[in-house]
mmCIF file of C-alpha atoms in Angstrom:
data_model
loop_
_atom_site.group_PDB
_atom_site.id
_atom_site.type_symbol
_atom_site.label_atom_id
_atom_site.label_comp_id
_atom_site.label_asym_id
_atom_site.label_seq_id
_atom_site.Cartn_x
_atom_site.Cartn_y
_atom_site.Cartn_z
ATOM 1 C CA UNK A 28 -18.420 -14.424 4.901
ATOM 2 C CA UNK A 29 -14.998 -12.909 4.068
ATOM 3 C CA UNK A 30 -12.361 -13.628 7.167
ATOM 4 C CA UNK A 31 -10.956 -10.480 8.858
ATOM 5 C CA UNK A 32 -7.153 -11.408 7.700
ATOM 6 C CA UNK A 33 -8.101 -12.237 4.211
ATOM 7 C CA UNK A 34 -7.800 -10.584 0.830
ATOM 8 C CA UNK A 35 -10.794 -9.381 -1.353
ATOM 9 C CA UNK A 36 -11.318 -12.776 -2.929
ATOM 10 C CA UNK A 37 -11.152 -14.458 0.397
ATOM 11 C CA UNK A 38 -8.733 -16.440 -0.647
ATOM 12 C CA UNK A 39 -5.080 -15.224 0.284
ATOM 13 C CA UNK A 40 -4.522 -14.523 4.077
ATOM 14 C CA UNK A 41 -2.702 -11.132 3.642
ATOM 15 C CA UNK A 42 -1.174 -12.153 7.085
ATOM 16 C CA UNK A 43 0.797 -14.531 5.233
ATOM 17 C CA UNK A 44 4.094 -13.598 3.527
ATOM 18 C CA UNK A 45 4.629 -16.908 2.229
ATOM 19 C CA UNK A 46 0.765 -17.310 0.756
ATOM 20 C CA UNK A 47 1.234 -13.826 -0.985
ATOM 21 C CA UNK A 48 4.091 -14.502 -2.474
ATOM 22 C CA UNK A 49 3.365 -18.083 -3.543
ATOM 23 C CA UNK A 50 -0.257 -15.852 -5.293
ATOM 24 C CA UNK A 51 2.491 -13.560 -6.892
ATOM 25 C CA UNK A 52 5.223 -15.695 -8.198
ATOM 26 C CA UNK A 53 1.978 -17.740 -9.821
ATOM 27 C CA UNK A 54 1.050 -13.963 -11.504
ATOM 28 C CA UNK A 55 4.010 -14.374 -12.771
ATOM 29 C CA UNK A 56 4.466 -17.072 -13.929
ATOM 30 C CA UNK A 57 1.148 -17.198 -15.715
ATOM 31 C CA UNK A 58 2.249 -13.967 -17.595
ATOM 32 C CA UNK A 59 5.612 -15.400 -18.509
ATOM 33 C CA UNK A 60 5.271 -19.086 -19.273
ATOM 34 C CA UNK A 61 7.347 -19.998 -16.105
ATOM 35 C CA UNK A 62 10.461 -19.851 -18.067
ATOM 36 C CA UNK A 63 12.423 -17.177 -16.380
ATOM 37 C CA UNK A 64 11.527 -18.837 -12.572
ATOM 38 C CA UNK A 65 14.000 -21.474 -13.771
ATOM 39 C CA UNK A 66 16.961 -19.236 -14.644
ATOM 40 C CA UNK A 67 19.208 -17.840 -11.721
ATOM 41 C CA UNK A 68 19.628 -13.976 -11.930
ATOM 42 C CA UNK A 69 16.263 -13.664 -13.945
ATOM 43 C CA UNK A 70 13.505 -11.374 -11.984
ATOM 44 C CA UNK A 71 11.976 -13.630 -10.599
ATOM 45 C CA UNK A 72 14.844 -14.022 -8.194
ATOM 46 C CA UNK A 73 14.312 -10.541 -7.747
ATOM 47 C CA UNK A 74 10.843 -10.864 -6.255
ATOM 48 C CA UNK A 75 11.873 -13.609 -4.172
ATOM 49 C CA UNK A 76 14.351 -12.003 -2.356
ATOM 50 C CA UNK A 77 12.700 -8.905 -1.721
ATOM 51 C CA UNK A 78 9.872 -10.837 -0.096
ATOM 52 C CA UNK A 79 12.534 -12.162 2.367
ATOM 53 C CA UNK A 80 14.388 -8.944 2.774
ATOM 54 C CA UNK A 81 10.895 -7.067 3.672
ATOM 55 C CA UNK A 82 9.615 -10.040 5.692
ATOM 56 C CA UNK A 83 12.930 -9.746 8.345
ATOM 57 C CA UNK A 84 12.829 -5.754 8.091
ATOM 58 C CA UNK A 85 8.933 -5.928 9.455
ATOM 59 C CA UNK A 86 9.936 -8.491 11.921
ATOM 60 C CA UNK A 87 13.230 -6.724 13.216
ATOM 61 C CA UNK A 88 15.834 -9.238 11.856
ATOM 62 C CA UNK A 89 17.523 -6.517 10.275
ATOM 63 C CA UNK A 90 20.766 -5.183 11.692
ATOM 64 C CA UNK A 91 20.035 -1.591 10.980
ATOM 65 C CA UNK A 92 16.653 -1.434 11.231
ATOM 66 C CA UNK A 93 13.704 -1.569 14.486
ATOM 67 C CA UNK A 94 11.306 -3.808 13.687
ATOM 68 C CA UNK A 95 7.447 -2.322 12.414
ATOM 69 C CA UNK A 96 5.375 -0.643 15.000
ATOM 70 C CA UNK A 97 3.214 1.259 12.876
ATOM 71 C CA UNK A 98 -0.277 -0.654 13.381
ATOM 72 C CA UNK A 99 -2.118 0.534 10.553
ATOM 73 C CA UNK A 100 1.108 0.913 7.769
ATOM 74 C CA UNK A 101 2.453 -2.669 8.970
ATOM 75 C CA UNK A 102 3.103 -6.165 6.818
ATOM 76 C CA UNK A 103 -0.752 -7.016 6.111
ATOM 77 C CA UNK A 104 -0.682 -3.677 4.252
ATOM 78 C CA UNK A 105 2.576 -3.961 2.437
ATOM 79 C CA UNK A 106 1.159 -7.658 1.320
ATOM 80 C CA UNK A 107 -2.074 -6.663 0.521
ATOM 81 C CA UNK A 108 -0.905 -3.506 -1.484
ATOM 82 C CA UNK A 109 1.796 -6.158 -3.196
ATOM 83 C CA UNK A 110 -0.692 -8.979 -4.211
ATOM 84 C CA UNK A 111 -3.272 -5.540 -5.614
ATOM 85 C CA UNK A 112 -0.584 -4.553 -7.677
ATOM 86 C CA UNK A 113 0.527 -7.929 -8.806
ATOM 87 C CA UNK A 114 -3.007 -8.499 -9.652
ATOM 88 C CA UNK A 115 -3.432 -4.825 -11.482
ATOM 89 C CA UNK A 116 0.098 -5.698 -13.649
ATOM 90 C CA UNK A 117 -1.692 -9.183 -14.766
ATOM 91 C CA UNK A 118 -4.965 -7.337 -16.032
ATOM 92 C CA UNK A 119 -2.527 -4.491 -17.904
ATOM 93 C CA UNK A 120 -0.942 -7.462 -19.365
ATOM 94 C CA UNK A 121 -3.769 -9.255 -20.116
ATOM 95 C CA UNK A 122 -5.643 -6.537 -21.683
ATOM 96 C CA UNK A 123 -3.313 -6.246 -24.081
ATOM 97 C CA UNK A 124 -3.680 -9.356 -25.330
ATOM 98 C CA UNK A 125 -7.690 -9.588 -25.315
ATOM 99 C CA UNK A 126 -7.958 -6.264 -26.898
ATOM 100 C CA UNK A 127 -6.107 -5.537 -30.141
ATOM 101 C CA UNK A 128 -7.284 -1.980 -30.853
ATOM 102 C CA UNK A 129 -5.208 -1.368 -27.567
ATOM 103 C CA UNK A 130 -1.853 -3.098 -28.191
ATOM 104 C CA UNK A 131 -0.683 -0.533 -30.469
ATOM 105 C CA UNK A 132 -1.288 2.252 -27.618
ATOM 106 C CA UNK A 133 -0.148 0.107 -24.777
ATOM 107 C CA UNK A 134 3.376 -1.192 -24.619
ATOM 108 C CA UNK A 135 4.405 -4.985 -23.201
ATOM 109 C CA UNK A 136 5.132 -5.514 -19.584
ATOM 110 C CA UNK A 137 8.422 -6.995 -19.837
ATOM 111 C CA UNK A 138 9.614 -9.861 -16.631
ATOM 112 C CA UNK A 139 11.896 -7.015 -15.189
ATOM 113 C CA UNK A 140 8.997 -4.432 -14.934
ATOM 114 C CA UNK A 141 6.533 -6.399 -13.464
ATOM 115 C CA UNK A 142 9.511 -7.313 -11.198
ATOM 116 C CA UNK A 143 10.191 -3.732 -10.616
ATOM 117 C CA UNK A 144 6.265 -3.055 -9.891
ATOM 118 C CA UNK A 145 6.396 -5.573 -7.231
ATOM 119 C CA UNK A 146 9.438 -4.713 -5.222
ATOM 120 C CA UNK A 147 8.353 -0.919 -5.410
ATOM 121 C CA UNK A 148 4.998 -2.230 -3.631
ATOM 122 C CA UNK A 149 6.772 -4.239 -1.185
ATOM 123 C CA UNK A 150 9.333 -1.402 -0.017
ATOM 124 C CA UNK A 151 6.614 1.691 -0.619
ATOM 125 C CA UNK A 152 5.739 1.755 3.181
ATOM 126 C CA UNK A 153 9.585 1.334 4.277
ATOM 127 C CA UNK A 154 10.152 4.778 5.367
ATOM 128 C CA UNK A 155 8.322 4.146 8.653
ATOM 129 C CA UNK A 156 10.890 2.052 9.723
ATOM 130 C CA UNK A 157 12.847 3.723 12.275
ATOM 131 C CA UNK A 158 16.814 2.675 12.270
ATOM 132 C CA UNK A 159 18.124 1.220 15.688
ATOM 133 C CA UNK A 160 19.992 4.025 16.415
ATOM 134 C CA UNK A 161 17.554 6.683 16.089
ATOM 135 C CA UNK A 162 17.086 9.004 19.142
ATOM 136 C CA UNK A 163 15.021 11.763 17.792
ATOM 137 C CA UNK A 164 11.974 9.302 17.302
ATOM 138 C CA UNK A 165 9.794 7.436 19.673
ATOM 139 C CA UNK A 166 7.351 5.483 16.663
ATOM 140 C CA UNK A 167 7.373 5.210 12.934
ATOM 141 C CA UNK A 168 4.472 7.329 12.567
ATOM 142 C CA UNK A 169 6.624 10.177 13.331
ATOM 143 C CA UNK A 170 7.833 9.801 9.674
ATOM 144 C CA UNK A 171 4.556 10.139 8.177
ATOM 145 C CA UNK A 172 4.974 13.006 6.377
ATOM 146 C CA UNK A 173 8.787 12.034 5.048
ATOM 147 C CA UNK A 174 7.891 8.544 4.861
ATOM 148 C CA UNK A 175 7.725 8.006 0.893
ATOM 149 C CA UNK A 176 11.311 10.100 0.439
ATOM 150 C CA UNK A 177 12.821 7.971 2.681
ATOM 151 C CA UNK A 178 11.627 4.760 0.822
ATOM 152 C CA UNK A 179 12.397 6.372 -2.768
ATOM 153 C CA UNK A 180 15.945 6.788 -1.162
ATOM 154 C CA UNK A 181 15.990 3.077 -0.275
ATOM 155 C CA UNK A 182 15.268 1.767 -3.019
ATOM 156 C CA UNK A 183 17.525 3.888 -4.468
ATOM 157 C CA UNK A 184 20.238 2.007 -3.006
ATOM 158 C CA UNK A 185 18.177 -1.587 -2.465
ATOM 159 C CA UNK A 186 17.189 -1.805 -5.927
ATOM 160 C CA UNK A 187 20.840 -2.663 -7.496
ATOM 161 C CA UNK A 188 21.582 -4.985 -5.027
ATOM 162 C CA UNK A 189 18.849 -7.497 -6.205
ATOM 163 C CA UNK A 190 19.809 -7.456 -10.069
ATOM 164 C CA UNK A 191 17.791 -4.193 -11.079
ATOM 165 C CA UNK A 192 20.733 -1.650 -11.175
ATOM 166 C CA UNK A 193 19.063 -0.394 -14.526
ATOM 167 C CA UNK A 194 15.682 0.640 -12.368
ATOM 168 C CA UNK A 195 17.408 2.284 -9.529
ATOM 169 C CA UNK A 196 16.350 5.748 -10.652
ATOM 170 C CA UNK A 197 12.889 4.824 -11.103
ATOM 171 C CA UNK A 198 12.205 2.679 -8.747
ATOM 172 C CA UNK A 199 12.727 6.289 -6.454
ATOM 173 C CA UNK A 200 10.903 8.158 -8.405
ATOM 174 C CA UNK A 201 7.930 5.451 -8.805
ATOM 175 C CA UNK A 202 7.569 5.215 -4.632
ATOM 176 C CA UNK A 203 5.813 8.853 -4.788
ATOM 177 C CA UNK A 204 2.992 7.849 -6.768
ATOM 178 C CA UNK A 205 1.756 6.248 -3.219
ATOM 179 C CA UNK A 206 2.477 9.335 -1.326
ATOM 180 C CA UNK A 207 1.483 13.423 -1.238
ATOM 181 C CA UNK A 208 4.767 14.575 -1.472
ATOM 182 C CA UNK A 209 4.780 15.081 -5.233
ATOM 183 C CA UNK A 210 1.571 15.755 -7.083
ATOM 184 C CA UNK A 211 1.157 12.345 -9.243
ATOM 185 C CA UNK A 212 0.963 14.681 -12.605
ATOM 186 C CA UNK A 213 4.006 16.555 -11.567
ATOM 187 C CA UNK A 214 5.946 13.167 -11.063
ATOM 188 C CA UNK A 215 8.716 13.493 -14.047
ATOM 189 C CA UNK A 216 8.512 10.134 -15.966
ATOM 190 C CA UNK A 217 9.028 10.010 -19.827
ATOM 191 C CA UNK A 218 8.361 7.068 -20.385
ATOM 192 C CA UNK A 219 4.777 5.450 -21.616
ATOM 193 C CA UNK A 220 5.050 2.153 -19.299
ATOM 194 C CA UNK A 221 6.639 3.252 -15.989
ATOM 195 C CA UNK A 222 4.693 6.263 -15.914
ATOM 196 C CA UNK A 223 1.530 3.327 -16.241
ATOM 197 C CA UNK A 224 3.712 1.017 -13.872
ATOM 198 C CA UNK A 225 3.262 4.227 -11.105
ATOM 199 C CA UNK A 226 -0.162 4.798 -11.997
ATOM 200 C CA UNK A 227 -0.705 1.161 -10.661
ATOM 201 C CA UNK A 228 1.483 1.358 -8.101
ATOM 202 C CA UNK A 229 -0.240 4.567 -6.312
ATOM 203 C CA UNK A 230 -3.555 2.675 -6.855
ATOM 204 C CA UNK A 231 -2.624 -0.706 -5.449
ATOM 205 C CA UNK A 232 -1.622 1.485 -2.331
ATOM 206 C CA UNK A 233 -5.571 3.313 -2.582
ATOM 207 C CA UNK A 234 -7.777 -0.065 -3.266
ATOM 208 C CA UNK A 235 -6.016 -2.720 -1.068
ATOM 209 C CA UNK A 236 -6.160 -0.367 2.212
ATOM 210 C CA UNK A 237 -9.642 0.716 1.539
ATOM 211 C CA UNK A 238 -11.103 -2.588 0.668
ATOM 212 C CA UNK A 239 -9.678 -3.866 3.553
ATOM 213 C CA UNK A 240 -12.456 -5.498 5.592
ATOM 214 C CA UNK A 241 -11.824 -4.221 8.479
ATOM 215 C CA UNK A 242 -10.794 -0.995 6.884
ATOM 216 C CA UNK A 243 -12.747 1.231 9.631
ATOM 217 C CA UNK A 244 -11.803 -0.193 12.474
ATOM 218 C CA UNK A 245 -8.606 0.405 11.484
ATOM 219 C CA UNK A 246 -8.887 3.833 10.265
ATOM 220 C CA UNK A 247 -10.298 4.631 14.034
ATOM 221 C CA UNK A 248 -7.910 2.416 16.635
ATOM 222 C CA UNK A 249 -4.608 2.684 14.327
ATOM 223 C CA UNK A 250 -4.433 5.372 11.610
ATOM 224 C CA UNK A 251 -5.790 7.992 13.715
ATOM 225 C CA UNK A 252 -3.296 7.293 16.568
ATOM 226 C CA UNK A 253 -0.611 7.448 13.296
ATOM 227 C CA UNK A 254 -2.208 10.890 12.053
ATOM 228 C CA UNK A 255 -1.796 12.206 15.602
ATOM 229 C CA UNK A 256 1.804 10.724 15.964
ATOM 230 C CA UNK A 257 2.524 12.040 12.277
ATOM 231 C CA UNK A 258 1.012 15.886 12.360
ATOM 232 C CA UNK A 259 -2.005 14.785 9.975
ATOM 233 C CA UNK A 260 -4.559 15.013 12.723
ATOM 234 C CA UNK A 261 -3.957 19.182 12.812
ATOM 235 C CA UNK A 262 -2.339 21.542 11.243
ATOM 236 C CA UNK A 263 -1.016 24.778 12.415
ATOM 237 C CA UNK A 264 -2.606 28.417 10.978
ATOM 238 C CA UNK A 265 -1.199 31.915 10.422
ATOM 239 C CA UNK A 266 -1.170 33.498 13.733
ATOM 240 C CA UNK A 267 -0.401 30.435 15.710
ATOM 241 C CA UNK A 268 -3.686 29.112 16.071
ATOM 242 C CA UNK A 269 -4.469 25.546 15.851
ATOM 243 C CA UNK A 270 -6.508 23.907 13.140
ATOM 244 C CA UNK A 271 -8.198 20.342 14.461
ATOM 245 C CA UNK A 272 -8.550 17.655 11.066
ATOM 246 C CA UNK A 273 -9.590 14.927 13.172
ATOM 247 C CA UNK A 274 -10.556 15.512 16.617
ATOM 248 C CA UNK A 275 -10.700 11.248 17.461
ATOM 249 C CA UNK A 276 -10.963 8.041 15.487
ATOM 250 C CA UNK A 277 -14.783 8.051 15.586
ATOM 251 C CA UNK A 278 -14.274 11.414 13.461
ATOM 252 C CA UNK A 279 -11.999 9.873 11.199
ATOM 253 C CA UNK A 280 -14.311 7.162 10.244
ATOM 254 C CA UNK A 281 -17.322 9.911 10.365
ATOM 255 C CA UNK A 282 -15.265 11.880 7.724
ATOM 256 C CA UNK A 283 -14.585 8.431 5.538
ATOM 257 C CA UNK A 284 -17.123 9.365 2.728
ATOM 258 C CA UNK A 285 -15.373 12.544 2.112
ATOM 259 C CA UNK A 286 -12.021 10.587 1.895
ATOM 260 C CA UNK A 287 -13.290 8.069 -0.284
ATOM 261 C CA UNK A 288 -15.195 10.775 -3.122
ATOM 262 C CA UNK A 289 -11.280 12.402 -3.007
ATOM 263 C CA UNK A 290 -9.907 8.845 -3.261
ATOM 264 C CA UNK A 291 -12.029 8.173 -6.401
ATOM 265 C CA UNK A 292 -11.116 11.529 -8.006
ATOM 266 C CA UNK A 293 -6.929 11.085 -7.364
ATOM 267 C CA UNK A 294 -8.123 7.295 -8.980
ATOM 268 C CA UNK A 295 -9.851 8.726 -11.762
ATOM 269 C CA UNK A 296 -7.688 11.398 -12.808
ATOM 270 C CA UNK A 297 -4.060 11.477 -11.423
ATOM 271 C CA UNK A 298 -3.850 7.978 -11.317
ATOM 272 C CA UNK A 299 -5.767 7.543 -14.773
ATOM 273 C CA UNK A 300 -8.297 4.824 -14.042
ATOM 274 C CA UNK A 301 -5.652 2.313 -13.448
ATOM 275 C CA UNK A 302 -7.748 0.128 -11.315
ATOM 276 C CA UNK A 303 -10.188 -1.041 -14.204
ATOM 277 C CA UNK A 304 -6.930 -3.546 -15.063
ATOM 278 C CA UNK A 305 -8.506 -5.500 -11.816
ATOM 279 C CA UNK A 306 -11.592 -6.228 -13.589
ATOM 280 C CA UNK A 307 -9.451 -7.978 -16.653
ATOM 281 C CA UNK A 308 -7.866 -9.865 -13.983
ATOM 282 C CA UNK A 309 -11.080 -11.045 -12.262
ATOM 283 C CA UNK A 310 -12.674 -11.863 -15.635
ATOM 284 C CA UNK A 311 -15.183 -8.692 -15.493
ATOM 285 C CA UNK A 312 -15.839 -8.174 -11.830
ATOM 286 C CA UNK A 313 -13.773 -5.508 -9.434
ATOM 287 C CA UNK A 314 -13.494 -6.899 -6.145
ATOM 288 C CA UNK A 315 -11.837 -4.206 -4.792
ATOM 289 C CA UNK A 316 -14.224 -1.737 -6.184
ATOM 290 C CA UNK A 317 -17.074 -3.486 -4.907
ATOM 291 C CA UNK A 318 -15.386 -3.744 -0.986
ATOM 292 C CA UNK A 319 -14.662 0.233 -0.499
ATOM 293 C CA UNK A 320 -18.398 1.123 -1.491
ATOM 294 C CA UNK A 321 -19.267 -1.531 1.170
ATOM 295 C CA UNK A 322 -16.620 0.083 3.779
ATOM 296 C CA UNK A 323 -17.931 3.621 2.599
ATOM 297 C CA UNK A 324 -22.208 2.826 2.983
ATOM 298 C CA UNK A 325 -21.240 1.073 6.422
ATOM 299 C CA UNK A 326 -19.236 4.304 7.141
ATOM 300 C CA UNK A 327 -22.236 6.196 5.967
ATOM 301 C CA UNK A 328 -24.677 4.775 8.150
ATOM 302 C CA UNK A 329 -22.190 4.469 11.008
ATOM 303 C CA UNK A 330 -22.368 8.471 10.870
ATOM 304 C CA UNK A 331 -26.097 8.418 10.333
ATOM 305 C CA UNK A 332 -26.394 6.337 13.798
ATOM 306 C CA UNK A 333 -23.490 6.263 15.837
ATOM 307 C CA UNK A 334 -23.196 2.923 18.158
ATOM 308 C CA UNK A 335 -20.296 1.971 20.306
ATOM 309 C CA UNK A 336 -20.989 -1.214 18.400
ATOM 310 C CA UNK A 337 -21.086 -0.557 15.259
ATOM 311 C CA UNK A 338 -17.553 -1.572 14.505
ATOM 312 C CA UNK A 339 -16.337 -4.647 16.195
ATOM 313 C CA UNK A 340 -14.451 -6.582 14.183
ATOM 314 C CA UNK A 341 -11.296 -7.956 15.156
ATOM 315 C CA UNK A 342 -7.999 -6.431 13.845
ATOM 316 C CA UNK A 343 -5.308 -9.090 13.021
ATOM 317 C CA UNK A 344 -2.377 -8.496 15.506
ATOM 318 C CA UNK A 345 0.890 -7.874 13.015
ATOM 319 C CA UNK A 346 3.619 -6.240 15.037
ATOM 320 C CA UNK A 347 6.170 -8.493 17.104
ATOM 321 C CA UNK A 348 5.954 -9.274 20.760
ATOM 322 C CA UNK A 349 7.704 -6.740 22.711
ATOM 323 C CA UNK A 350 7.045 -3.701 20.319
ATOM 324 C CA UNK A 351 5.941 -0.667 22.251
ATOM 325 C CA UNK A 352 2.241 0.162 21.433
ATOM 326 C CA UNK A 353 1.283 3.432 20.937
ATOM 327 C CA UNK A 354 0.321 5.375 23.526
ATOM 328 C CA UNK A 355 -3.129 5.309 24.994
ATOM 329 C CA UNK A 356 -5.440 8.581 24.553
ATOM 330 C CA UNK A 357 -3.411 10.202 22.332
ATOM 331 C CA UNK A 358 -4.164 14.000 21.890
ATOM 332 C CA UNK A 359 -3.624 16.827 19.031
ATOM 333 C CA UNK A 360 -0.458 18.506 19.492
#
């Protein structure tokens, strides 16, 4: 039986900085022969240091920056979206080389992009991070819906500082492709690769969170609390009435199928069917595939016949001792 704090495969604890990274850098090296892991300056040394840099930002060892206390967006998402889109990069890759007729139409992943794809996965969640002097904001969820600009801008700046100056101005642009701030279609990239390189990006972000095992439970303890914290749980209406989304967590979860039938279409279609690359990289199968439909019939028959125990597993605890939980009962504003 799959572990709670595990990946798809069952495999990687997504807990675990240090195992996801030691499952990336092995993508990587597999794609690239290992040569450019023994060169200084090479990407590689890219990837390394941004698993550092994002492991002391979550954990508050960052001069500038509060340490996570977003439950649901918190490190076993960033990893979990990371190792997804390491794993999505590998089946482009390897696709290429398996099927001929599609080399000519799909270009090489060079070191630096699949460097680039990872560091945009790590740093895609960043803008809930709240800065240590910032007054107007009691929780990270309260950036929900600026969240993705404020990464894009980070990276922005983050991106030259760890040997891919040349990517700076995609690496901003590639961040929305998680996010609803930009419509992906409407997302200005010319060129063939990066505009695939977002495609996987925004569906690493999709398949990792929804696979997640304990993907409900989550959706009703954490992300609803977010969605109230973040203005996604109503919305106001002409007149100044009130519209209520999600009236409580159980409702989130009840409304799951719906999410998950949108979720396939922005897969399908604005996100071009990047996620059959997973099945190249799992030799035929899609693990990730095959864990939302799980998370979506349980959902289904959690709506048919609602229990109070019908979702009981046990969340891994993420966030640092001494971070302020959110508040209990939350309402709509």
């Amino acid at each position: 039986m799959r572990r709670n704090d595990h990946d798809v495969t069952d495999t990687i604890r997504t807990t675990d900085l240090k195992q996801v990274a030691g499952e990336v850098m092995g993508v990587y090296r597999g794609l690239y022969d290992g040569t450019h892991s023994r060169v200084s300056g090479t990407p590689s040394d890219a990837i390394e240091r941004a698993f550092n840099d994002i492991g002391r930002l979550y954990i508050g060892e960052h001069p500038q920056y509060r340490p996570c206390d977003t439950e649901y967006h918190d490190i076993q998402h960033i990893l979990d979206v990371t190792l997804a889109m390491a794993r999505l990069m590998n089946g482009y890759e390897r696709s290429r080389k398996v099927t001929r007729s599609r080399v000519g139409d799909s270009p090489a992943l060079p070191a630096a992009c699949f460097s680039l794809g990872v560091v945009t996965a790590l740093f895609h969640d960043f803008g809930y991070l709240r800065k240590r002097g910032d007054r107007r904001h009691r929780y990270g969820a309260e950036y929900t819906l600026t969240h993705v600009s404020r990464g894009a801008k980070h990276l922005h700046a983050y991106l030259p500082r760890i040997g891919l100056k040349r990517y700076a101005n995609v690496g901003a642009i590639l961040v929305h492709y998680t996010g609803y701030e930009r419509r992906a279609e409407t997302i200005s990239l010319n060129d063939t690769l990066l505009r695939r390189l977002g495609h996987m990006l925004g569906t690493a972000d999709i398949i990792a969170q929804m696979a997640d095992r304990c993907y409900l439970e989550k959706c009703r303890d954490r992300l609803y609390p977010e969605f109230v914290l973040g203005g996604l749980a109503s919305r106001k209406l002409a007149g100044g009435r009130t519209q209520v989304i999600f009236r409580s967590g159980d409702d989130l979860v009840s409304k799951t199928p719906a999410f998950y039938m949108n979720a396939v279409k922005r897969l399908d279609l604005q996100l071009a069917r990047a996620y059959e690359y997973a099945e190249c990289h799992f030799a035929g199968q899609n693990l990730y595939l095959e864990e939302m439909q799980k998370n979506v019939r349980y959902a289904r028959a959690v709506a048919d016949a609602p229990s109070t125990q019908s979702l009981r597993r046990k969340l891994p605890s993420t966030l640092n001792d001494g971070v302020e939980p959110y508040p209990k009962g939350l309402v709509i504003r």
